mmCIF file with all atom_site columns, C-alpha atoms and ligand atoms in Angstrom:
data_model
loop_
_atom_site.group_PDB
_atom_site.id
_atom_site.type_symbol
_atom_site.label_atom_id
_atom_site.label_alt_id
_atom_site.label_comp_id
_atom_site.label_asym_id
_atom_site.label_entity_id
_atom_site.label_seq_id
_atom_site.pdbx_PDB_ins_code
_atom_site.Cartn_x
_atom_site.Cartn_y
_atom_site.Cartn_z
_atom_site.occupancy
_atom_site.B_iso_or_equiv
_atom_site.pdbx_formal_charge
_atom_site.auth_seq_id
_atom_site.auth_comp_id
_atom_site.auth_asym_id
_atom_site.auth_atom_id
_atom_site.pdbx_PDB_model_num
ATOM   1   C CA  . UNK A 1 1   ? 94.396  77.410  116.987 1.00 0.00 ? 95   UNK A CA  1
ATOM   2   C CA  . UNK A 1 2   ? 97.569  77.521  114.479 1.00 0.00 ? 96   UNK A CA  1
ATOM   3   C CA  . UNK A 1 3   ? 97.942  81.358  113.891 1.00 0.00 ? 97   UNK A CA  1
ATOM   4   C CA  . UNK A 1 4   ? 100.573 82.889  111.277 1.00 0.00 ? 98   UNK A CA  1
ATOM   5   C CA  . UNK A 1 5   ? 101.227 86.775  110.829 1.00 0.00 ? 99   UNK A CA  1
ATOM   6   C CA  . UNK A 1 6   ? 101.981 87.827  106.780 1.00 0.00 ? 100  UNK A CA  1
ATOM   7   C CA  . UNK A 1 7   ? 103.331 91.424  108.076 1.00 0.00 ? 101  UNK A CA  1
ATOM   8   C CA  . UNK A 1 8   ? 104.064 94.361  105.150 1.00 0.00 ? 102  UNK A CA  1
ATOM   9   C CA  . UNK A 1 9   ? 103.680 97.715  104.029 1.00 0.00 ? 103  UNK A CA  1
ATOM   10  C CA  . UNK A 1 10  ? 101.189 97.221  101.686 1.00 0.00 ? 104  UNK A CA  1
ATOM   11  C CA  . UNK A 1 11  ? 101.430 100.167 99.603  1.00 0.00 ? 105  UNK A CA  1
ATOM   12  C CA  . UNK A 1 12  ? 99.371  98.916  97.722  1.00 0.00 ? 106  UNK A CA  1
ATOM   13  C CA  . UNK A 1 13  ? 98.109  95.351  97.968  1.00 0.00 ? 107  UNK A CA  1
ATOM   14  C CA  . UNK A 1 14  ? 99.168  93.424  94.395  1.00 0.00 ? 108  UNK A CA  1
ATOM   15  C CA  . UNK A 1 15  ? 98.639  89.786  93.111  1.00 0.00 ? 109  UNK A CA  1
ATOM   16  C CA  . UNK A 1 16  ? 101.686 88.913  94.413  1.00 0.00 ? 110  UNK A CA  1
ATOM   17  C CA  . UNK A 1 17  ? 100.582 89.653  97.427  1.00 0.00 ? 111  UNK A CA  1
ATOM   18  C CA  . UNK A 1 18  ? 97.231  87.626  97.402  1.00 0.00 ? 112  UNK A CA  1
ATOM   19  C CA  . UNK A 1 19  ? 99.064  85.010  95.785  1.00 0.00 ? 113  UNK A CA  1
ATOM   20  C CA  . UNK A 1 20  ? 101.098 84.373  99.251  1.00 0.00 ? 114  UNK A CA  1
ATOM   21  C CA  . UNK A 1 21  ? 98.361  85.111  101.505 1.00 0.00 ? 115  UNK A CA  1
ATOM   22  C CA  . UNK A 1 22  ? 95.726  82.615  100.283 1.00 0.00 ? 116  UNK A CA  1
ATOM   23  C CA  . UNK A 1 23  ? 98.364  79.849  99.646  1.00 0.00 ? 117  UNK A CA  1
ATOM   24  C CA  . UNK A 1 24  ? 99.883  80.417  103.308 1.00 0.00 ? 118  UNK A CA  1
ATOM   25  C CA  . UNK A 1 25  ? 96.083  80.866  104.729 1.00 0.00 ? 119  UNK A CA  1
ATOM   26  C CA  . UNK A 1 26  ? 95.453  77.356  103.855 1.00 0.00 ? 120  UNK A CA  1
ATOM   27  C CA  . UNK A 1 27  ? 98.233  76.782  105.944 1.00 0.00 ? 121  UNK A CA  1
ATOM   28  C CA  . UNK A 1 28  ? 97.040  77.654  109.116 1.00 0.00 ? 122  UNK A CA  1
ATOM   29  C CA  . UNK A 1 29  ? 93.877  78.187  110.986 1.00 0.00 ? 123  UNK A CA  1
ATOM   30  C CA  . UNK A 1 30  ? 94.152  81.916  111.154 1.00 0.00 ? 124  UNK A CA  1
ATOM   31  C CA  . UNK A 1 31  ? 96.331  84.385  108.915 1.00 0.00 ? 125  UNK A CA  1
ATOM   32  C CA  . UNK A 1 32  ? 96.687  87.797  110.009 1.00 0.00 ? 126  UNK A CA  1
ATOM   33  C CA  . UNK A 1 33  ? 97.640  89.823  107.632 1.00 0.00 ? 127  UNK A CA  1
ATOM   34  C CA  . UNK A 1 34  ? 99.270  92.892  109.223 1.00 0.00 ? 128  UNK A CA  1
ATOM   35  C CA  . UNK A 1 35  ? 100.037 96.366  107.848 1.00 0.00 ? 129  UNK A CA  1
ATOM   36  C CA  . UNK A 1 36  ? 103.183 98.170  109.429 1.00 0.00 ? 130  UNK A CA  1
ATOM   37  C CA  . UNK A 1 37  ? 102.462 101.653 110.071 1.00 0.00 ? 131  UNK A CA  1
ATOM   38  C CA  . UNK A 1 38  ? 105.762 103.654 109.297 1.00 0.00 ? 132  UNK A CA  1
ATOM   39  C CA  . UNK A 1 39  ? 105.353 107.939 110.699 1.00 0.00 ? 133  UNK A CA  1
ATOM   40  C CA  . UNK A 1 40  ? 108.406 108.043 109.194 1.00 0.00 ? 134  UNK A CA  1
ATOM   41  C CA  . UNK A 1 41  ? 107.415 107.086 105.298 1.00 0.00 ? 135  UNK A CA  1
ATOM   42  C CA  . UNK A 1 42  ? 104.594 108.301 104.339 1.00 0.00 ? 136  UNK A CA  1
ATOM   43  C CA  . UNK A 1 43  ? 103.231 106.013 101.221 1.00 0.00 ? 137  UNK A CA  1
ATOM   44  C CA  . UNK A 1 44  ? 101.442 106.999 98.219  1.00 0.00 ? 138  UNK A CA  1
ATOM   45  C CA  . UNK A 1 45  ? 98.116  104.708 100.381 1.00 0.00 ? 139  UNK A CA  1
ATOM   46  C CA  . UNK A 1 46  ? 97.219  105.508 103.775 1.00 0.00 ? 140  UNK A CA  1
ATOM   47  C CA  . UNK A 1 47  ? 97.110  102.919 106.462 1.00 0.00 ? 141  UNK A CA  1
ATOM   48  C CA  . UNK A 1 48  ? 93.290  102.959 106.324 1.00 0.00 ? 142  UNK A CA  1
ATOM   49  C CA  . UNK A 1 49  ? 93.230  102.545 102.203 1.00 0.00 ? 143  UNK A CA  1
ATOM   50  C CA  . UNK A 1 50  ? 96.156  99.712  102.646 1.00 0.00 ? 144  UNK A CA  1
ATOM   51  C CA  . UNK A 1 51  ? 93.602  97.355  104.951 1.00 0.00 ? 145  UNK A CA  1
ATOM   52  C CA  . UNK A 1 52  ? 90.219  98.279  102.745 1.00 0.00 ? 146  UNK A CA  1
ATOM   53  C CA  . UNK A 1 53  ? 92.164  97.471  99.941  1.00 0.00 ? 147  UNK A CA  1
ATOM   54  C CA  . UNK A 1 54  ? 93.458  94.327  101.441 1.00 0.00 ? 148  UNK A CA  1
ATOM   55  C CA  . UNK A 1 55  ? 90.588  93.501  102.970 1.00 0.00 ? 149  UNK A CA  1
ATOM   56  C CA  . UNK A 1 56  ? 88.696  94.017  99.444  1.00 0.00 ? 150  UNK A CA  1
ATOM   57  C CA  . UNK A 1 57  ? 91.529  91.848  97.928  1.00 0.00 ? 151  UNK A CA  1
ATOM   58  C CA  . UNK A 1 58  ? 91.071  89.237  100.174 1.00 0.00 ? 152  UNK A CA  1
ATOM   59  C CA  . UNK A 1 59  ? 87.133  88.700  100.947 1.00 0.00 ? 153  UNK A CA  1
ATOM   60  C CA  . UNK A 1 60  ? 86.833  84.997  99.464  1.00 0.00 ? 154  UNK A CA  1
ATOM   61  C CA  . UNK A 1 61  ? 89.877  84.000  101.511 1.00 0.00 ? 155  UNK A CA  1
ATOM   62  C CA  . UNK A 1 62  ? 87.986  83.354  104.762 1.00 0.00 ? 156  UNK A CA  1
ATOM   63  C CA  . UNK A 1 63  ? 90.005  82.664  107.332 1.00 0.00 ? 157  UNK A CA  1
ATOM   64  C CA  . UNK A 1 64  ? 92.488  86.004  106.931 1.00 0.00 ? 158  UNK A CA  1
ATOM   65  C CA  . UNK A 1 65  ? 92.213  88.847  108.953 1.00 0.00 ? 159  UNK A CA  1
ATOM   66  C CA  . UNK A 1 66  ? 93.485  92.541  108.291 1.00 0.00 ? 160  UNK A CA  1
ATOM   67  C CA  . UNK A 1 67  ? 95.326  94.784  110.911 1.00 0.00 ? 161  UNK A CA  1
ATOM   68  C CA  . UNK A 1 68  ? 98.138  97.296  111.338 1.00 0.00 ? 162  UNK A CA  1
ATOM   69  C CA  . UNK A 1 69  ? 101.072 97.495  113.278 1.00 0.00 ? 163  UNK A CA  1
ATOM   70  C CA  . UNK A 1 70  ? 103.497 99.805  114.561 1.00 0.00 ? 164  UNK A CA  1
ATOM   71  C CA  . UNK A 1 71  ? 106.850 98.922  116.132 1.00 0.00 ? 165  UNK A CA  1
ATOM   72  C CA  . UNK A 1 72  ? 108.601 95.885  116.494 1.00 0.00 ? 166  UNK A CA  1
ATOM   73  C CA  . UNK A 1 73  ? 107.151 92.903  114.646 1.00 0.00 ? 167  UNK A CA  1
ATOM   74  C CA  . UNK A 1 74  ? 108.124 90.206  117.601 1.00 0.00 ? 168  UNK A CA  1
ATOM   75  C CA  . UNK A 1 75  ? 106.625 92.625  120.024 1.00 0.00 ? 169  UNK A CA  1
ATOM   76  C CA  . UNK A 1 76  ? 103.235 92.263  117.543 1.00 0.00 ? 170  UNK A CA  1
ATOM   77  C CA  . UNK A 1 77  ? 103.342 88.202  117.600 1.00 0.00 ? 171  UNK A CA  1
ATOM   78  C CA  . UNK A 1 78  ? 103.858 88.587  121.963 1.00 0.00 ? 172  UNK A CA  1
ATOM   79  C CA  . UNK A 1 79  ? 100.894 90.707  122.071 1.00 0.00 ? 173  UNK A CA  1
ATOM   80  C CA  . UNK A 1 80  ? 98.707  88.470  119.978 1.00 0.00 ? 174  UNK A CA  1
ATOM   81  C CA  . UNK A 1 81  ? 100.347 85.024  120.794 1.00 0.00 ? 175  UNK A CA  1
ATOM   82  C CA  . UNK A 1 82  ? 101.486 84.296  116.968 1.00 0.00 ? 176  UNK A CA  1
ATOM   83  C CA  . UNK A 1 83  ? 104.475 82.129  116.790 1.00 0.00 ? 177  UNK A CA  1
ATOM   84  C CA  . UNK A 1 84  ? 105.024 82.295  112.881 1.00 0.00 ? 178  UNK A CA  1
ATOM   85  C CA  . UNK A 1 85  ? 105.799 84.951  110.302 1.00 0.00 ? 179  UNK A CA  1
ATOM   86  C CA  . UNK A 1 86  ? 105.329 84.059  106.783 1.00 0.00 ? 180  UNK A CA  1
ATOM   87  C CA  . UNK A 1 87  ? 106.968 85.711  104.157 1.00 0.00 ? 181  UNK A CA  1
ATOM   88  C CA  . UNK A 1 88  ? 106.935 85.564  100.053 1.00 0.00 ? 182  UNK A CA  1
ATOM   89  C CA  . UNK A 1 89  ? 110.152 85.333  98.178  1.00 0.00 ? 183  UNK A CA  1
ATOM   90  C CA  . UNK A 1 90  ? 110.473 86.335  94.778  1.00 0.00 ? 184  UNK A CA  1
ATOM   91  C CA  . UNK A 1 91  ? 114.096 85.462  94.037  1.00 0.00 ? 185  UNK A CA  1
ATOM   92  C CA  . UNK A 1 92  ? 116.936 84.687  95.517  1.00 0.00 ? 186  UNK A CA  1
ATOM   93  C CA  . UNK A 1 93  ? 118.177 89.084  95.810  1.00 0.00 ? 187  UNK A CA  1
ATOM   94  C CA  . UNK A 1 94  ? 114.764 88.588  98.592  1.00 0.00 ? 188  UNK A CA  1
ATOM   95  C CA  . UNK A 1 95  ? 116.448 86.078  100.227 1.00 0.00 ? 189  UNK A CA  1
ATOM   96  C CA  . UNK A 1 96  ? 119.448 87.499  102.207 1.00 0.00 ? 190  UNK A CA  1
ATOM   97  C CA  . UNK A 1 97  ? 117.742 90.292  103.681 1.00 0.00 ? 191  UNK A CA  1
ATOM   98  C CA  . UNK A 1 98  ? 114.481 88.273  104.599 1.00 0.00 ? 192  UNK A CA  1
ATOM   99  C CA  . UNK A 1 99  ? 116.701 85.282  106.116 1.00 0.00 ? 193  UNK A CA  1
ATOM   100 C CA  . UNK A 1 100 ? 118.681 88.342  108.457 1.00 0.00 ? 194  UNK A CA  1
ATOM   101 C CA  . UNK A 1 101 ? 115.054 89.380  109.469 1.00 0.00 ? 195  UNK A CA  1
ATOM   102 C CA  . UNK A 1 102 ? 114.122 85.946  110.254 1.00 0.00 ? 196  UNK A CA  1
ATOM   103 C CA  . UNK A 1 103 ? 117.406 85.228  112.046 1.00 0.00 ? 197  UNK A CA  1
ATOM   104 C CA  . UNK A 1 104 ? 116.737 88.148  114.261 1.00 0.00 ? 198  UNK A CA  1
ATOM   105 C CA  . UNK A 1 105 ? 113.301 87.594  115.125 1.00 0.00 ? 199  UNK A CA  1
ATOM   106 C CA  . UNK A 1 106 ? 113.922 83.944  115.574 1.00 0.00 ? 200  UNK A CA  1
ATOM   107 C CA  . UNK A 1 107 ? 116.241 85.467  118.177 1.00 0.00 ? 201  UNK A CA  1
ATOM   108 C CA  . UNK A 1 108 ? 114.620 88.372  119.806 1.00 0.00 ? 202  UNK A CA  1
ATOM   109 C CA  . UNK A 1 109 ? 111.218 86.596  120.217 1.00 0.00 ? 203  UNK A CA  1
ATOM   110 C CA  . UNK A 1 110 ? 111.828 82.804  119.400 1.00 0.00 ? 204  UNK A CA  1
ATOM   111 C CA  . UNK A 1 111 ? 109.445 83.515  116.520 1.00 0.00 ? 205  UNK A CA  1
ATOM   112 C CA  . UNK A 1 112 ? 109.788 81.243  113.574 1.00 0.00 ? 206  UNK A CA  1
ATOM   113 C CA  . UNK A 1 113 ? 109.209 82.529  110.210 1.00 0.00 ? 207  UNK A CA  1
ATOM   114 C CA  . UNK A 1 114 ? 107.748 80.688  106.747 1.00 0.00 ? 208  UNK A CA  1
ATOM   115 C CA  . UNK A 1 115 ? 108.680 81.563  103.649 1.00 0.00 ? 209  UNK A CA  1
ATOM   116 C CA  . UNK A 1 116 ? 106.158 81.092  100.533 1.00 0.00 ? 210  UNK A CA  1
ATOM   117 C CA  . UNK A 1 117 ? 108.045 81.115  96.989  1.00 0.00 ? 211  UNK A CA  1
ATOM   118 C CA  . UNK A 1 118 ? 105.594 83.068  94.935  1.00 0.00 ? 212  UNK A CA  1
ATOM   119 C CA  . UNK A 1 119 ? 104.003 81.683  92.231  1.00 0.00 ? 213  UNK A CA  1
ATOM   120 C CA  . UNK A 1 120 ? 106.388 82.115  88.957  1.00 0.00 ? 214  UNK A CA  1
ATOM   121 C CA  . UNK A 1 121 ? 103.709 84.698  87.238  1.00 0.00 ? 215  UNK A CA  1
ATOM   122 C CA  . UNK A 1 122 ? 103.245 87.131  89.907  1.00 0.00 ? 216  UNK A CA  1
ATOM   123 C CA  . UNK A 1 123 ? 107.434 86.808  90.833  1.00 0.00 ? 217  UNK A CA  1
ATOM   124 C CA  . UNK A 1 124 ? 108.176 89.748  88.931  1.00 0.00 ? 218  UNK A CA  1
ATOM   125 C CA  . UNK A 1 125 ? 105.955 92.383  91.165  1.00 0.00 ? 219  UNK A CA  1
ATOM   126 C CA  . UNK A 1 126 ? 106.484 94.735  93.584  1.00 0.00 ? 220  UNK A CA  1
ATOM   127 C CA  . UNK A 1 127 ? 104.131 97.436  94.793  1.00 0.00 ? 221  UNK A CA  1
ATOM   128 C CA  . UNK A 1 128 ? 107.034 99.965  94.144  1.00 0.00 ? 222  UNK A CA  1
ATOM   129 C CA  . UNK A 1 129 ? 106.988 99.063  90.504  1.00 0.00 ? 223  UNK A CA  1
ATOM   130 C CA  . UNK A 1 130 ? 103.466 99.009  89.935  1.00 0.00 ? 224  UNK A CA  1
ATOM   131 C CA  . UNK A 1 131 ? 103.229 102.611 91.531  1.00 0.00 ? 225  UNK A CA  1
ATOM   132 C CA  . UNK A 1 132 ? 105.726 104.094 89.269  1.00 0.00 ? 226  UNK A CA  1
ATOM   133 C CA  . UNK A 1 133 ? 104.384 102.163 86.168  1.00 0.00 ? 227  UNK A CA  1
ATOM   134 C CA  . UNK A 1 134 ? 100.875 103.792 87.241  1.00 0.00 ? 228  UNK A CA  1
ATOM   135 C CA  . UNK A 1 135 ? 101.969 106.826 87.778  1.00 0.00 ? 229  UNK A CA  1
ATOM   136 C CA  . UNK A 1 136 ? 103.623 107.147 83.859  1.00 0.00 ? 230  UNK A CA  1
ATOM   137 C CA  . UNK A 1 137 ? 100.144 105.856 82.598  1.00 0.00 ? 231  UNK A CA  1
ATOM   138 C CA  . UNK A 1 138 ? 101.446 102.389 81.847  1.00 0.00 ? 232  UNK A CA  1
ATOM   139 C CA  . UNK A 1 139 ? 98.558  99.361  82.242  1.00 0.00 ? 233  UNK A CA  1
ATOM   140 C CA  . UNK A 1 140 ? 98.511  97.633  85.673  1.00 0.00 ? 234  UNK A CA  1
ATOM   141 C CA  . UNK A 1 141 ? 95.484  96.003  85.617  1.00 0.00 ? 235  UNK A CA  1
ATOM   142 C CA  . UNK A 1 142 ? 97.303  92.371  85.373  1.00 0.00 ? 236  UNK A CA  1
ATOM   143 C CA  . UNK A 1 143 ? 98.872  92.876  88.262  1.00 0.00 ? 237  UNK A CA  1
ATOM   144 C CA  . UNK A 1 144 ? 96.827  94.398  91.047  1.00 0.00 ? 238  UNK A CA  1
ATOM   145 C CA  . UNK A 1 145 ? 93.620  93.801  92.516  1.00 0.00 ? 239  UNK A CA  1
ATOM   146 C CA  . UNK A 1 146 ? 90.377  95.355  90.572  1.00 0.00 ? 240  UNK A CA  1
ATOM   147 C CA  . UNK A 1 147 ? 89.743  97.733  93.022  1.00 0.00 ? 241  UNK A CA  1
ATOM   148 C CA  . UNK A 1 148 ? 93.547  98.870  93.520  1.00 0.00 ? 242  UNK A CA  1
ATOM   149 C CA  . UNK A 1 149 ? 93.877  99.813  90.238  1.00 0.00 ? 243  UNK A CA  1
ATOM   150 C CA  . UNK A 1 150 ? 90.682  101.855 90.104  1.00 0.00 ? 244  UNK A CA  1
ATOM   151 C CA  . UNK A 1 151 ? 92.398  103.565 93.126  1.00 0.00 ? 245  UNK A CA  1
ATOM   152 C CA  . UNK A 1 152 ? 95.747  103.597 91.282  1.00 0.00 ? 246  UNK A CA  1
ATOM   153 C CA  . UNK A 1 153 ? 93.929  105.427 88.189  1.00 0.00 ? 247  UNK A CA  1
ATOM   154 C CA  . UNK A 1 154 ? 92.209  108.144 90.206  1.00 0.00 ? 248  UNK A CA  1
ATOM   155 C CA  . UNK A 1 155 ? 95.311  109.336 91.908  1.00 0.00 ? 249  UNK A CA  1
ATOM   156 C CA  . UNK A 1 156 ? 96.687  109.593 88.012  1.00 0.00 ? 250  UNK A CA  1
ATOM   157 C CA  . UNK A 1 157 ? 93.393  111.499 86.926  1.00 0.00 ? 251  UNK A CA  1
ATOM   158 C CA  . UNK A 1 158 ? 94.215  113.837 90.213  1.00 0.00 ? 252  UNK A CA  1
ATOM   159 C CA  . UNK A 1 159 ? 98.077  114.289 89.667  1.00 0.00 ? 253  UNK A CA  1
ATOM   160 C CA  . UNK A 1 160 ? 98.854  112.679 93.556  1.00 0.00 ? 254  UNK A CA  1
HETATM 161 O O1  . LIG B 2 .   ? 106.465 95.098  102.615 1.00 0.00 ? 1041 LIG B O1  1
HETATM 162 P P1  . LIG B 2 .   ? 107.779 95.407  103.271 1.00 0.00 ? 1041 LIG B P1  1
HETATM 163 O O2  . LIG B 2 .   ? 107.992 96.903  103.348 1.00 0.00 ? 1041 LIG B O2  1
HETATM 164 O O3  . LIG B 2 .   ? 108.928 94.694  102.622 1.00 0.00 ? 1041 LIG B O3  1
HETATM 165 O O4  . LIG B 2 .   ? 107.651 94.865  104.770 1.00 0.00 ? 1041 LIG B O4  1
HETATM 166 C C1  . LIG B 2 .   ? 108.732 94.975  105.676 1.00 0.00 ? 1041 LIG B C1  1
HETATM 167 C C2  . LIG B 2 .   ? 108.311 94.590  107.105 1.00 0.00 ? 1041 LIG B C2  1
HETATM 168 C C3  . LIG B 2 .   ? 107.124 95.406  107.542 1.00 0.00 ? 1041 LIG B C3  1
HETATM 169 C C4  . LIG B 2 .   ? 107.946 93.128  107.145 1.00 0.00 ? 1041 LIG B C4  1
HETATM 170 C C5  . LIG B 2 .   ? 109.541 94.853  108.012 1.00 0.00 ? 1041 LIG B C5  1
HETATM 171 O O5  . LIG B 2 .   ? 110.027 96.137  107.756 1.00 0.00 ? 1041 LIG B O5  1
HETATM 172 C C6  . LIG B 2 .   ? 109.203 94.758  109.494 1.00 0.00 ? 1041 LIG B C6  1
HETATM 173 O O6  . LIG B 2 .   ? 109.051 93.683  110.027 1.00 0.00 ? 1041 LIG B O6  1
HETATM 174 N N1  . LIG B 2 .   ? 109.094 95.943  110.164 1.00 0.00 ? 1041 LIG B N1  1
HETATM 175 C C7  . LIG B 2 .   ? 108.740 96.053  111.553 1.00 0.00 ? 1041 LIG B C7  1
HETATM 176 C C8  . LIG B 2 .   ? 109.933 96.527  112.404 1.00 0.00 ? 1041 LIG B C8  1
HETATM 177 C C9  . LIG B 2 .   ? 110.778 95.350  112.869 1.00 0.00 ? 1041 LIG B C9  1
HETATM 178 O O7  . LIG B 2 .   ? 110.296 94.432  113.505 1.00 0.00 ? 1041 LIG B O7  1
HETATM 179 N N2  . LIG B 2 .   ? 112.082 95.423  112.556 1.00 0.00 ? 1041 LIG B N2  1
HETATM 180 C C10 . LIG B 2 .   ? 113.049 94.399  112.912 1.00 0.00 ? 1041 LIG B C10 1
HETATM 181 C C11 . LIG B 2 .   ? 113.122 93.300  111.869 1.00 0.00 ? 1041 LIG B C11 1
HETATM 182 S S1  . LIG B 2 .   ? 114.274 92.054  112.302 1.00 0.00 ? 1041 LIG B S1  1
#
């Protein structure tokens, strides 16, 4: 079985996001889609929201499956014998940092990684963006998931 891990924080899920997962699940037999838990960075989602949401995101694309990880990403793809990462670039500022990852992982674990260019309407997000743009009341519902941004709204209505 061909088996790919999409790894990220998550925080939260947009269409970005679910643009690169369901063109890179066609891809392979199984994508994991995995959710790094960070102690040391708390996000504005917890772990648990992150994979409902994804998971939510994500129901008509069959052949993904939702998880979290802590630790070292090649120790991850040992553990659960997947030899590819795929990744989403935006533009080319993604590119030097994500080809250093992949470099290193290539190296630490012989694990290969993918990268997906992201589909020229959805280049522009990040969850960082959409966060602060939610937070000062400005309309994200273009660029999330339906269910994120009803999330995104209540944590406006309760000032978090
Ligand atoms: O969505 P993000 O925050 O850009 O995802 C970054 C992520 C989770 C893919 C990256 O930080 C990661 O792989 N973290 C796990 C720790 C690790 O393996 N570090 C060494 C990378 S060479």
């Amino acid at each position: 079985m061909r088996r790919a891990v999409c790894p990220g924080s998550f925080d939260p899920v947009t269409n970005g996001h679910v643009d690169v997962v369901s063109r890179a699940a066609a891809l392979y037999d199984e994508l994991v889609v995995a959710v790094l838990v960070n102690p040391g960075k708390a996000g504005l989602f917890t772990v648990d929201e992150r994979i409902a949401l994804l998971r939510d995101a994500l129901v008509d694309v069959p052949n993904v499956v939702v998880d979290s990880f802590q630790g070292l990403l090649v120790d991850y793809c040992r553990s659960n014998d997947i030899p590819v990462i795929v990744k989403g670039l935006r533009a080319v500022s993604d590119f030097e940092y994500e080809l250093q990852m992949a470099q290193m992982n290539r190296e630490l674990a012989g694990v290969e990684t993918l990268f997906v260019p992201t589909a020229p309407q959805v280049g522009h997000l990040s969850s960082s963006l959409v966060k602060q743009i939610a937070t000062f009341g400005g309309d994200v519902s273009g660029l999330v998931p339906k269910a994120v941004h009803e999330r995104l709204t209540a944590h406006r209505e309760q000032g978090t």
